[in-house]
Amino acid sequence: MYVRDTIAAIATPLGNGGIGIVRVSGPQAEQIGQVVFTGPGIVGGGGFESHRLFYGRLRHPADGRQLDEGMAVLMRAPRSYTREDVLELHCHGGYYLIRTVLEACIAAGARLAEPGEFTRRAFLNGRIDLVQAESVMDLIASRAERSLQLAHAQREGHLSRAFFAMKEPLLEALALVEAHVDFPEDEVDPTVFAVVEQQIALVLSRVEQLLSSFSTGRVLRDGVSALLLGRPNVGKSSLLNALSGTDRAIVSDLPGTTRDLIEETISLDGLPVKVIDAAGIRSHHTDCIEEEGVRRALDKVAEADLVLLLLDGTTEQHDELPALTAGLGAVPYLLVVTKADLPQRINLSLLTAPLGVCHVSSRNRAGIDHLSRLIYDYFVQTNRLSSDESAVISSVRHRDILLRVLQSLHDFTDSAAQGLPPELLALDLRAALSALGEITGETSTDDLLDVIFSSFCIGK
Amino acid sequence: MHSYETTYEVIVVGAGHAGCEAALAAARMGCRTLLLNMSLDGMAVMSCNPSIGGLAKGHLVREIDALGGEMAKNIDATGIQFRVLNTRKGPAVRAGRAQADKQLYRLRMKRILEQQANLHVKQGEVTALYLEGDELRGVDTRSGIRFLGRTVVLTTGTFMRGLIHIGLINYSGGRAGDLPSVGLSDQLKGLGFEVGRLKTGTPARLDGRTIDFSRLEAQYSDDPPVPFSFSTERITMPQVPCYIAYTNPRTHEIIRSGLDRSPLYAGVIEGIGPRYCPSIEDKVVRFPDKERHQTFIEPEGLDTVEYYPSGMSTSLPIDIQIAFYRSMAGLEQVEIMRPAYGIEYDYVNPVQLHATLETKLIANLFHAGQINGTSGYEEAAGQGILAGINAALKVLGRQPIMLGRHESYIGVMVDDLVTLGTKEPYRMFTSRAEYRLLLREDNADIRLREIGYRVGLVDEATYAGFCHKRQQIQEELGRVRATRLSLDDDQRQWCSRYGCSDLQKGTSFEHLLRRPEIGYEQLQEIDPQVVGLNAAVREQVEIQVKYQGYIERQLEQIERMRKQEEARIPADMEYRAIPGLTSEVREKLERFRPDTLGQAARIQGVTPAAVAILAVVLKGKGEQCSEP
């Protein structure tokens, strides 16, 4: 049910940005603005002028305390993103501060927006269409530049074009079949079925091609995960910090400091990579808390897209290696030899791995860029992602639609092979078109008749 | 104006295929009915081709019959060639088609009308609706009589401002040899109806004595001919063949040489013609690579030498007509008895109708047939019976009927018309029906008899017969499900004979029937019960079993759409007050004023988002006022 209440949310990414924006949408937006924001331009001028940025102070409605100085802009309906009255409050960027401004808006009568609710309103109010809406949702969810590019490309229509490119041959095939059904006495050549089957084979290959882009598309949007695995004190946390450039993981020289999983999302040339730092693995544990951590690390292996298997370059013995690589199963891994800034005693014959070996020093950053490049290349092979021009699907909904198209086309091929009559073949083609129609829009009977009458000389 | 003494309950204007069904339906439902036609010799005339049925059209004829209409019985009694088309395809797309003896067809229908109780048949040209304020009170005729009536069904065919074209010559006429109807469409325009212009055409009629049939390929009737009506036992009329002839490059050359005098190509005709029934000059121009076009030379009756060359309609000048018909093999000496012509006429945008065929602008006024932009006798008759039923129900103070897309071709047609409108003469195709596998000729009675009975058009005896058939189908379905292979020696031999030795003991007969190689014909060899079975019952069971998977798929789709189809939108819906609708969508909804959410969803330009918003608003309204 679509209720026209007023919603509010933090519009900027969480983190330490220079500024933060709280966005409010709905009929009470202006009223809320007047409660939480006071500025000379507004008090003196008798309210907000639409689409004008005002300077002023943010206050909490409960006790009137001043929260911050900031800017506010009101965009009156329908000239706003949601086509409702939209208020944006710009304040300084600290997480706690933004959170307080949001609370102030809620105290003034707004409701906390559900994820994606602004876009949903924009969609419901006819501001954007479904493909755009989904693309915007991806845009919001994407955390890195590459994803942004993909989301933009989708909005620009690469994907739309790819879907429409499938629709046309499907429609032509259906027209051939329907002409055969509806005009038995007109001279519709029965050999048309050879053409139909060719058309369908063509579409099938396009569907499969697009479907195969899904993993790439998903990788670009959701990002990928890489799990750091290795003996205690091999330098996993240091590597995480080196890769991400922060000191989030607690680093110490005491083995077993990391007892929980620590995740950090890093951006490798625009590719979001969630690096998971797990507890060290060794055969004898000194306490049971760590035991739990190790178990969880091994559980995580199956979910990881890539494992970085760390070996200490300063030690000679690596008895754990065969057992570890066996435990990884099918999960691909990179061998990372750590502590390259110290004298190396590792047995070089150990160092073979299908995806490559990399020597790094987290302390002086030697080899870190090379490792980043290896990780990036693994996920974004240049041949898997040819260029910005290619259509890539990243939404699960699009994938599901394509899977339904695929299924219907396989049904068609089977039915045709069994020699089923054309009205049943038409059913499969219609199912495929109708699935596709969820993206490209309905195919009307008139579209179909247009194709029939322009392809065949029909009529008594 | 002289006001006539009788006040009618239903006045039907026009006695073509729509008007005849409308008048019969209303009168049979007990309403005092008047049928007016410009000429009483011009009732139920087949103005164009001498045939009834064909793909999708045959389906319509069966539906009209199931509802209690007359068309199927009329063609069964006067048809001179019956064929079932698409016999090599599945049952859903099989359809009957019959050649009619045109005069017999018209005369039998006239007789039926004249014998109908509650029905007055009168000659008169309606020049205006008679309204008092906004209220429809009756009709005025050219001869000065005002007929008072509570409801009016307009079926004007090609007569409103009809303009006949033969080459660059044109003159007013409702049909070759008939006067046009003048005045009515101007009044409709004044009342706010969107009146547009359509074009159609008909070929020349040829003198059979001047055709060399020995050089043409004959096409004969099916033996035995399959009737249209569920009530007809067998066809008794003598059956005659049609003949197939072809155009050739010289024909095309002649046609091209006359294009400069074609009213279509010279831009004289403003109306839009049907793409599916192009004139021969259209075919030649649009498909220049085609070396020949096929035509069926069809008899117009048993007692006439007139023949109808199908697919050869034209509005080219008469000299070109004579030359191009004579350029065809077998027609070298042919004499034209009636020239071919194109005709333009006024129609009213059908989006201004409810799905009951009552107009949205004027209560108690119904439109049916070509006035709604359709083409074809069967399409007209299907609307006629629906309009007649609903006019009568209105008089009787009962709820109107609306036929759904999932239950009939009539429903598909009406829904298409009222939600999409039409820019060319609308013809039925099976591809227009999304539930095509369910809307078969063979089950039209199962789909619609009940409705026909409920409104009072199907008599008790016919209905009892139908109920018996329906029950037998259920029983037989149960029986084949329960009966199983014992796989004794006989059955084992039988299995190997039909290539199903893989069958296990205990397999149900239903399962057997599902196999493509097995039908009742094969089954009866091991199942003595089959012999006593009614053929129509056998047919239904076999189809239902064989296509069960597909049928269930379509039934599921219908179920998914049901909520949307059933959600009624109040007639006074304030679209302006609904937030979130784009101005384009709002404009469309204001213009179409759909009756249901389902209709709204099918209007072009109404987005899924808009439908979602409407659904929410309707839900809200439903909660506010709990009465239905």
mmCIF file of C-alpha atoms in Angstrom, chain B residues 175-457:
data_model
loop_
_atom_site.group_PDB
_atom_site.id
_atom_site.type_symbol
_atom_site.label_atom_id
_atom_site.label_comp_id
_atom_site.label_asym_id
_atom_site.label_seq_id
_atom_site.Cartn_x
_atom_site.Cartn_y
_atom_site.Cartn_z
ATOM 1 C CA ARG B 175 -23.551 -0.274 -50.625
ATOM 2 C CA ALA B 176 -23.645 -0.654 -54.406
ATOM 3 C CA GLY B 177 -27.292 -0.164 -55.301
ATOM 4 C CA ASP B 178 -28.313 1.289 -51.907
ATOM 5 C CA LEU B 179 -28.648 4.802 -50.543
ATOM 6 C CA PRO B 180 -26.397 6.082 -47.761
ATOM 7 C CA SER B 181 -27.617 7.074 -44.313
ATOM 8 C CA VAL B 182 -27.206 10.800 -43.887
ATOM 9 C CA GLY B 183 -27.588 12.906 -40.785
ATOM 10 C CA LEU B 184 -27.104 10.382 -38.036
ATOM 11 C CA SER B 185 -23.319 10.591 -37.852
ATOM 12 C CA ASP B 186 -23.420 14.394 -37.710
ATOM 13 C CA GLN B 187 -25.732 14.149 -34.738
ATOM 14 C CA LEU B 188 -23.440 11.598 -33.071
ATOM 15 C CA LYS B 189 -20.508 13.957 -33.567
ATOM 16 C CA GLY B 190 -22.538 16.738 -31.994
ATOM 17 C CA LEU B 191 -23.227 14.528 -29.015
ATOM 18 C CA GLY B 192 -19.505 14.104 -28.406
ATOM 19 C CA PHE B 193 -18.789 10.861 -30.211
ATOM 20 C CA GLU B 194 -15.488 10.635 -32.070
ATOM 21 C CA VAL B 195 -16.586 9.860 -35.602
ATOM 22 C CA GLY B 196 -13.881 8.612 -37.962
ATOM 23 C CA ARG B 197 -13.631 7.253 -41.455
ATOM 24 C CA LEU B 198 -12.789 3.719 -42.555
ATOM 25 C CA LYS B 199 -12.511 2.129 -45.971
ATOM 26 C CA THR B 200 -13.211 -1.308 -47.276
ATOM 27 C CA GLY B 201 -13.782 -2.812 -50.673
ATOM 28 C CA THR B 202 -15.229 -5.693 -52.609
ATOM 29 C CA PRO B 203 -14.284 -7.409 -55.855
ATOM 30 C CA ALA B 204 -16.312 -7.529 -59.034
ATOM 31 C CA ARG B 205 -18.974 -10.217 -59.459
ATOM 32 C CA LEU B 206 -18.245 -12.346 -62.475
ATOM 33 C CA ASP B 207 -20.609 -14.109 -64.887
ATOM 34 C CA GLY B 208 -19.995 -17.844 -64.453
ATOM 35 C CA ARG B 209 -21.140 -18.548 -68.005
ATOM 36 C CA THR B 210 -18.032 -16.709 -69.236
ATOM 37 C CA ILE B 211 -15.524 -18.524 -66.998
ATOM 38 C CA ASP B 212 -13.667 -21.583 -68.314
ATOM 39 C CA PHE B 213 -13.875 -23.723 -65.161
ATOM 40 C CA SER B 214 -12.140 -26.606 -66.910
ATOM 41 C CA ARG B 215 -8.912 -24.603 -66.650
ATOM 42 C CA LEU B 216 -9.308 -23.960 -62.930
ATOM 43 C CA GLU B 217 -8.646 -26.257 -60.035
ATOM 44 C CA ALA B 218 -11.842 -27.219 -58.185
ATOM 45 C CA GLN B 219 -12.081 -27.364 -54.421
ATOM 46 C CA TYR B 220 -14.889 -29.459 -52.991
ATOM 47 C CA SER B 221 -16.827 -29.556 -49.787
ATOM 48 C CA ASP B 222 -15.851 -31.856 -46.927
ATOM 49 C CA ASP B 223 -17.798 -35.077 -46.898
ATOM 50 C CA PRO B 224 -19.810 -35.161 -44.739
ATOM 51 C CA PRO B 225 -20.080 -31.406 -44.238
ATOM 52 C CA VAL B 226 -19.682 -30.355 -40.609
ATOM 53 C CA PRO B 227 -22.394 -27.947 -39.440
ATOM 54 C CA PHE B 228 -21.795 -24.839 -37.326
ATOM 55 C CA SER B 229 -24.705 -25.034 -34.923
ATOM 56 C CA PHE B 230 -24.592 -27.366 -31.944
ATOM 57 C CA SER B 231 -28.273 -27.970 -32.758
ATOM 58 C CA THR B 232 -27.900 -28.916 -36.425
ATOM 59 C CA GLU B 233 -27.829 -32.652 -36.998
ATOM 60 C CA ARG B 234 -26.698 -32.574 -40.609
ATOM 61 C CA ILE B 235 -26.386 -30.408 -43.683
ATOM 62 C CA THR B 236 -29.019 -31.076 -46.306
ATOM 63 C CA MET B 237 -28.228 -28.466 -48.941
ATOM 64 C CA PRO B 238 -26.564 -29.624 -52.178
ATOM 65 C CA GLN B 239 -22.816 -28.938 -52.079
ATOM 66 C CA VAL B 240 -20.912 -27.220 -54.890
ATOM 67 C CA PRO B 241 -17.210 -26.510 -55.486
ATOM 68 C CA CYS B 242 -15.120 -23.331 -55.488
ATOM 69 C CA TYR B 243 -12.343 -22.818 -58.020
ATOM 70 C CA ILE B 244 -8.782 -21.595 -57.695
ATOM 71 C CA ALA B 245 -7.344 -19.114 -60.203
ATOM 72 C CA TYR B 246 -4.158 -17.017 -60.241
ATOM 73 C CA THR B 247 -2.993 -13.625 -61.381
ATOM 74 C CA ASN B 248 0.153 -13.390 -63.510
ATOM 75 C CA PRO B 249 2.799 -10.777 -64.369
ATOM 76 C CA ARG B 250 0.586 -9.337 -67.078
ATOM 77 C CA THR B 251 -2.258 -8.879 -64.602
ATOM 78 C CA HIS B 252 0.135 -6.975 -62.376
ATOM 79 C CA GLU B 253 1.306 -4.835 -65.241
ATOM 80 C CA ILE B 254 -2.281 -3.867 -66.088
ATOM 81 C CA ILE B 255 -2.963 -3.066 -62.443
ATOM 82 C CA ARG B 256 0.134 -0.891 -62.214
ATOM 83 C CA SER B 257 -0.904 0.971 -65.350
ATOM 84 C CA GLY B 258 -4.117 2.045 -63.619
ATOM 85 C CA LEU B 259 -2.610 3.194 -60.325
ATOM 86 C CA ASP B 260 -2.716 6.853 -61.378
ATOM 87 C CA ARG B 261 -6.479 6.541 -61.449
ATOM 88 C CA SER B 262 -6.749 4.600 -58.198
ATOM 89 C CA PRO B 263 -8.569 6.690 -55.571
ATOM 90 C CA LEU B 264 -6.290 5.146 -52.943
ATOM 91 C CA TYR B 265 -3.046 6.076 -54.637
ATOM 92 C CA ALA B 266 -4.353 9.379 -55.941
ATOM 93 C CA GLY B 267 -5.199 10.312 -52.337
ATOM 94 C CA VAL B 268 -8.951 10.652 -52.872
ATOM 95 C CA ILE B 269 -9.748 8.075 -50.167
ATOM 96 C CA GLU B 270 -9.108 9.364 -46.656
ATOM 97 C CA GLY B 271 -10.437 6.311 -44.774
ATOM 98 C CA ILE B 272 -8.074 3.603 -43.625
ATOM 99 C CA GLY B 273 -8.442 0.176 -45.163
ATOM 100 C CA PRO B 274 -7.714 -3.209 -43.625
ATOM 101 C CA ARG B 275 -4.180 -4.552 -43.925
ATOM 102 C CA TYR B 276 -5.364 -8.147 -43.840
ATOM 103 C CA CYS B 277 -7.753 -7.705 -46.717
ATOM 104 C CA PRO B 278 -5.759 -5.546 -49.118
ATOM 105 C CA SER B 279 -7.051 -4.660 -52.524
ATOM 106 C CA ILE B 280 -5.299 -6.359 -55.410
ATOM 107 C CA GLU B 281 -3.538 -3.099 -56.288
ATOM 108 C CA ASP B 282 -2.192 -2.992 -52.720
ATOM 109 C CA LYS B 283 -0.877 -6.520 -52.992
ATOM 110 C CA VAL B 284 0.825 -5.790 -56.300
ATOM 111 C CA VAL B 285 2.426 -2.617 -54.995
ATOM 112 C CA ARG B 286 3.499 -3.981 -51.625
ATOM 113 C CA PHE B 287 4.789 -7.342 -52.861
ATOM 114 C CA PRO B 288 6.319 -6.523 -56.248
ATOM 115 C CA ASP B 289 8.382 -9.732 -56.247
ATOM 116 C CA LYS B 290 5.395 -12.025 -56.028
ATOM 117 C CA GLU B 291 4.704 -13.437 -59.470
ATOM 118 C CA ARG B 292 1.144 -14.512 -58.831
ATOM 119 C CA HIS B 293 -1.661 -14.045 -56.347
ATOM 120 C CA GLN B 294 -4.204 -16.725 -55.648
ATOM 121 C CA THR B 295 -7.960 -16.238 -55.830
ATOM 122 C CA PHE B 296 -10.869 -18.504 -54.994
ATOM 123 C CA ILE B 297 -13.714 -18.132 -57.461
ATOM 124 C CA GLU B 298 -16.702 -18.706 -55.179
ATOM 125 C CA PRO B 299 -20.334 -19.283 -56.233
ATOM 126 C CA GLU B 300 -22.781 -16.713 -54.883
ATOM 127 C CA GLY B 301 -25.617 -19.239 -54.867
ATOM 128 C CA LEU B 302 -27.148 -22.311 -56.417
ATOM 129 C CA ASP B 303 -29.562 -20.354 -58.538
ATOM 130 C CA THR B 304 -27.335 -17.659 -59.976
ATOM 131 C CA VAL B 305 -24.404 -17.390 -62.376
ATOM 132 C CA GLU B 306 -22.684 -14.746 -60.224
ATOM 133 C CA TYR B 307 -19.265 -15.656 -58.882
ATOM 134 C CA TYR B 308 -17.113 -13.883 -56.319
ATOM 135 C CA PRO B 309 -13.333 -13.789 -56.896
ATOM 136 C CA SER B 310 -11.949 -13.597 -53.355
ATOM 137 C CA GLY B 311 -8.897 -11.464 -52.669
ATOM 138 C CA MET B 312 -9.496 -9.435 -55.842
ATOM 139 C CA SER B 313 -11.171 -6.392 -54.342
ATOM 140 C CA THR B 314 -10.225 -3.172 -56.039
ATOM 141 C CA SER B 315 -11.212 0.420 -56.493
ATOM 142 C CA LEU B 316 -9.441 0.774 -59.836
ATOM 143 C CA PRO B 317 -11.411 2.248 -62.755
ATOM 144 C CA ILE B 318 -13.728 -0.056 -64.649
ATOM 145 C CA ASP B 319 -11.568 -0.372 -67.814
ATOM 146 C CA ILE B 320 -8.633 -1.575 -65.732
ATOM 147 C CA GLN B 321 -10.910 -3.980 -63.843
ATOM 148 C CA ILE B 322 -12.157 -5.560 -67.051
ATOM 149 C CA ALA B 323 -8.628 -5.874 -68.429
ATOM 150 C CA PHE B 324 -7.003 -7.350 -65.354
ATOM 151 C CA TYR B 325 -9.713 -9.916 -64.605
ATOM 152 C CA ARG B 326 -9.522 -11.029 -68.250
ATOM 153 C CA SER B 327 -5.745 -11.394 -68.072
ATOM 154 C CA MET B 328 -6.114 -14.397 -65.758
ATOM 155 C CA ALA B 329 -6.091 -17.946 -67.072
ATOM 156 C CA GLY B 330 -9.654 -19.246 -67.335
ATOM 157 C CA LEU B 331 -11.131 -15.739 -67.184
ATOM 158 C CA GLU B 332 -10.136 -14.545 -70.675
ATOM 159 C CA GLN B 333 -13.740 -14.072 -71.757
ATOM 160 C CA VAL B 334 -15.157 -13.036 -68.431
ATOM 161 C CA GLU B 335 -18.052 -10.609 -68.186
ATOM 162 C CA ILE B 336 -18.309 -8.404 -65.126
ATOM 163 C CA MET B 337 -21.852 -8.322 -63.740
ATOM 164 C CA ARG B 338 -21.205 -5.907 -60.868
ATOM 165 C CA PRO B 339 -18.080 -3.773 -60.782
ATOM 166 C CA ALA B 340 -15.676 -3.882 -57.877
ATOM 167 C CA TYR B 341 -15.664 -0.823 -55.642
ATOM 168 C CA GLY B 342 -14.162 0.675 -52.558
ATOM 169 C CA ILE B 343 -16.370 2.257 -49.932
ATOM 170 C CA GLU B 344 -15.678 4.781 -47.207
ATOM 171 C CA TYR B 345 -17.990 5.105 -44.227
ATOM 172 C CA ASP B 346 -18.240 6.669 -40.785
ATOM 173 C CA TYR B 347 -17.553 4.737 -37.623
ATOM 174 C CA VAL B 348 -17.519 5.748 -33.976
ATOM 175 C CA ASN B 349 -14.434 5.232 -31.841
ATOM 176 C CA PRO B 350 -15.207 2.094 -29.819
ATOM 177 C CA VAL B 351 -13.191 3.277 -26.816
ATOM 178 C CA GLN B 352 -16.315 5.285 -26.063
ATOM 179 C CA LEU B 353 -18.098 2.026 -25.241
ATOM 180 C CA HIS B 354 -18.421 -0.081 -22.131
ATOM 181 C CA ALA B 355 -17.661 -3.774 -22.535
ATOM 182 C CA THR B 356 -21.454 -4.228 -22.562
ATOM 183 C CA LEU B 357 -21.441 -2.251 -25.853
ATOM 184 C CA GLU B 358 -23.490 0.508 -24.223
ATOM 185 C CA THR B 359 -21.980 3.895 -24.992
ATOM 186 C CA LYS B 360 -20.314 5.772 -22.176
ATOM 187 C CA LEU B 361 -21.762 9.075 -23.342
ATOM 188 C CA ILE B 362 -25.435 8.225 -23.663
ATOM 189 C CA ALA B 363 -27.117 5.704 -21.410
ATOM 190 C CA ASN B 364 -29.319 3.101 -23.147
ATOM 191 C CA LEU B 365 -27.555 3.590 -26.487
ATOM 192 C CA PHE B 366 -25.673 0.559 -27.791
ATOM 193 C CA HIS B 367 -23.386 0.227 -30.823
ATOM 194 C CA ALA B 368 -22.640 -3.011 -32.666
ATOM 195 C CA GLY B 369 -20.875 -4.044 -35.852
ATOM 196 C CA GLN B 370 -19.054 -1.841 -38.347
ATOM 197 C CA ILE B 371 -20.046 1.316 -36.474
ATOM 198 C CA ASN B 372 -17.477 0.095 -33.910
ATOM 199 C CA GLY B 373 -14.778 -0.182 -36.534
ATOM 200 C CA THR B 374 -14.979 -3.913 -37.134
ATOM 201 C CA SER B 375 -15.241 -5.773 -40.387
ATOM 202 C CA GLY B 376 -16.830 -9.115 -41.173
ATOM 203 C CA TYR B 377 -20.261 -10.661 -40.788
ATOM 204 C CA GLU B 378 -19.249 -12.822 -37.837
ATOM 205 C CA GLU B 379 -17.629 -9.983 -35.907
ATOM 206 C CA ALA B 380 -20.787 -7.933 -36.462
ATOM 207 C CA ALA B 381 -23.112 -10.734 -35.395
ATOM 208 C CA GLY B 382 -21.049 -11.417 -32.263
ATOM 209 C CA GLN B 383 -21.403 -7.797 -31.187
ATOM 210 C CA GLY B 384 -25.037 -7.750 -32.252
ATOM 211 C CA ILE B 385 -26.062 -10.558 -29.967
ATOM 212 C CA LEU B 386 -24.129 -9.049 -27.060
ATOM 213 C CA ALA B 387 -25.678 -5.605 -27.597
ATOM 214 C CA GLY B 388 -29.152 -7.112 -27.978
ATOM 215 C CA ILE B 389 -28.761 -9.139 -24.785
ATOM 216 C CA ASN B 390 -27.518 -6.169 -22.805
ATOM 217 C CA ALA B 391 -30.194 -3.805 -24.124
ATOM 218 C CA ALA B 392 -32.805 -6.364 -23.075
ATOM 219 C CA LEU B 393 -31.188 -6.942 -19.676
ATOM 220 C CA LYS B 394 -31.212 -3.206 -19.123
ATOM 221 C CA VAL B 395 -34.921 -3.017 -19.907
ATOM 222 C CA LEU B 396 -35.550 -5.995 -17.637
ATOM 223 C CA GLY B 397 -33.610 -4.296 -14.836
ATOM 224 C CA ARG B 398 -31.018 -7.042 -14.719
ATOM 225 C CA GLN B 399 -27.225 -6.875 -14.529
ATOM 226 C CA PRO B 400 -25.519 -6.670 -17.952
ATOM 227 C CA ILE B 401 -23.238 -9.432 -19.153
ATOM 228 C CA MET B 402 -19.633 -8.897 -20.079
ATOM 229 C CA LEU B 403 -17.710 -11.648 -21.804
ATOM 230 C CA GLY B 404 -14.138 -12.137 -20.658
ATOM 231 C CA ARG B 405 -11.070 -12.602 -22.817
ATOM 232 C CA HIS B 406 -10.646 -15.982 -21.196
ATOM 233 C CA GLU B 407 -14.085 -17.290 -22.172
ATOM 234 C CA SER B 408 -14.770 -16.158 -25.712
ATOM 235 C CA TYR B 409 -13.547 -14.587 -28.912
ATOM 236 C CA ILE B 410 -16.448 -12.173 -28.578
ATOM 237 C CA GLY B 411 -14.912 -11.112 -25.271
ATOM 238 C CA VAL B 412 -11.476 -10.700 -26.849
ATOM 239 C CA MET B 413 -12.929 -8.610 -29.648
ATOM 240 C CA VAL B 414 -14.978 -6.338 -27.416
ATOM 241 C CA ASP B 415 -12.121 -5.893 -24.977
ATOM 242 C CA ASP B 416 -9.725 -5.035 -27.808
ATOM 243 C CA LEU B 417 -12.197 -2.513 -29.179
ATOM 244 C CA VAL B 418 -12.977 -0.756 -25.921
ATOM 245 C CA THR B 419 -9.413 -0.664 -24.601
ATOM 246 C CA LEU B 420 -7.393 -0.130 -27.767
ATOM 247 C CA GLY B 421 -9.822 1.294 -30.258
ATOM 248 C CA THR B 422 -8.987 0.546 -33.852
ATOM 249 C CA LYS B 423 -7.448 2.431 -36.711
ATOM 250 C CA GLU B 424 -8.313 -0.046 -39.440
ATOM 251 C CA PRO B 425 -11.378 -2.275 -39.850
ATOM 252 C CA TYR B 426 -10.922 -4.797 -37.009
ATOM 253 C CA ARG B 427 -10.995 -8.448 -37.926
ATOM 254 C CA MET B 428 -10.736 -11.406 -35.607
ATOM 255 C CA PHE B 429 -7.625 -13.596 -35.677
ATOM 256 C CA THR B 430 -6.866 -16.503 -33.396
ATOM 257 C CA SER B 431 -3.582 -14.773 -32.574
ATOM 258 C CA ARG B 432 -5.541 -12.035 -30.828
ATOM 259 C CA ALA B 433 -6.680 -14.515 -28.185
ATOM 260 C CA GLU B 434 -4.061 -15.109 -25.529
ATOM 261 C CA TYR B 435 -6.029 -18.113 -24.237
ATOM 262 C CA ARG B 436 -6.390 -19.570 -27.701
ATOM 263 C CA LEU B 437 -6.076 -23.190 -26.593
ATOM 264 C CA LEU B 438 -9.153 -22.773 -24.395
ATOM 265 C CA LEU B 439 -11.264 -20.869 -26.901
ATOM 266 C CA ARG B 440 -12.004 -23.622 -29.347
ATOM 267 C CA GLU B 441 -14.883 -24.105 -31.743
ATOM 268 C CA ASP B 442 -15.559 -27.502 -30.264
ATOM 269 C CA ASN B 443 -16.134 -26.236 -26.721
ATOM 270 C CA ALA B 444 -18.011 -23.000 -27.448
ATOM 271 C CA ASP B 445 -21.106 -24.541 -25.839
ATOM 272 C CA ILE B 446 -19.208 -25.489 -22.717
ATOM 273 C CA ARG B 447 -17.925 -21.947 -22.482
ATOM 274 C CA LEU B 448 -21.115 -20.025 -23.223
ATOM 275 C CA ARG B 449 -24.288 -22.135 -23.089
ATOM 276 C CA GLU B 450 -24.717 -21.425 -19.413
ATOM 277 C CA ILE B 451 -24.674 -17.661 -20.060
ATOM 278 C CA GLY B 452 -27.093 -18.023 -22.974
ATOM 279 C CA TYR B 453 -29.434 -19.980 -20.752
ATOM 280 C CA ARG B 454 -29.165 -17.561 -17.859
ATOM 281 C CA VAL B 455 -30.096 -14.552 -19.958
ATOM 282 C CA GLY B 456 -33.020 -16.455 -21.427
ATOM 283 C CA LEU B 457 -31.896 -17.096 -24.994
#
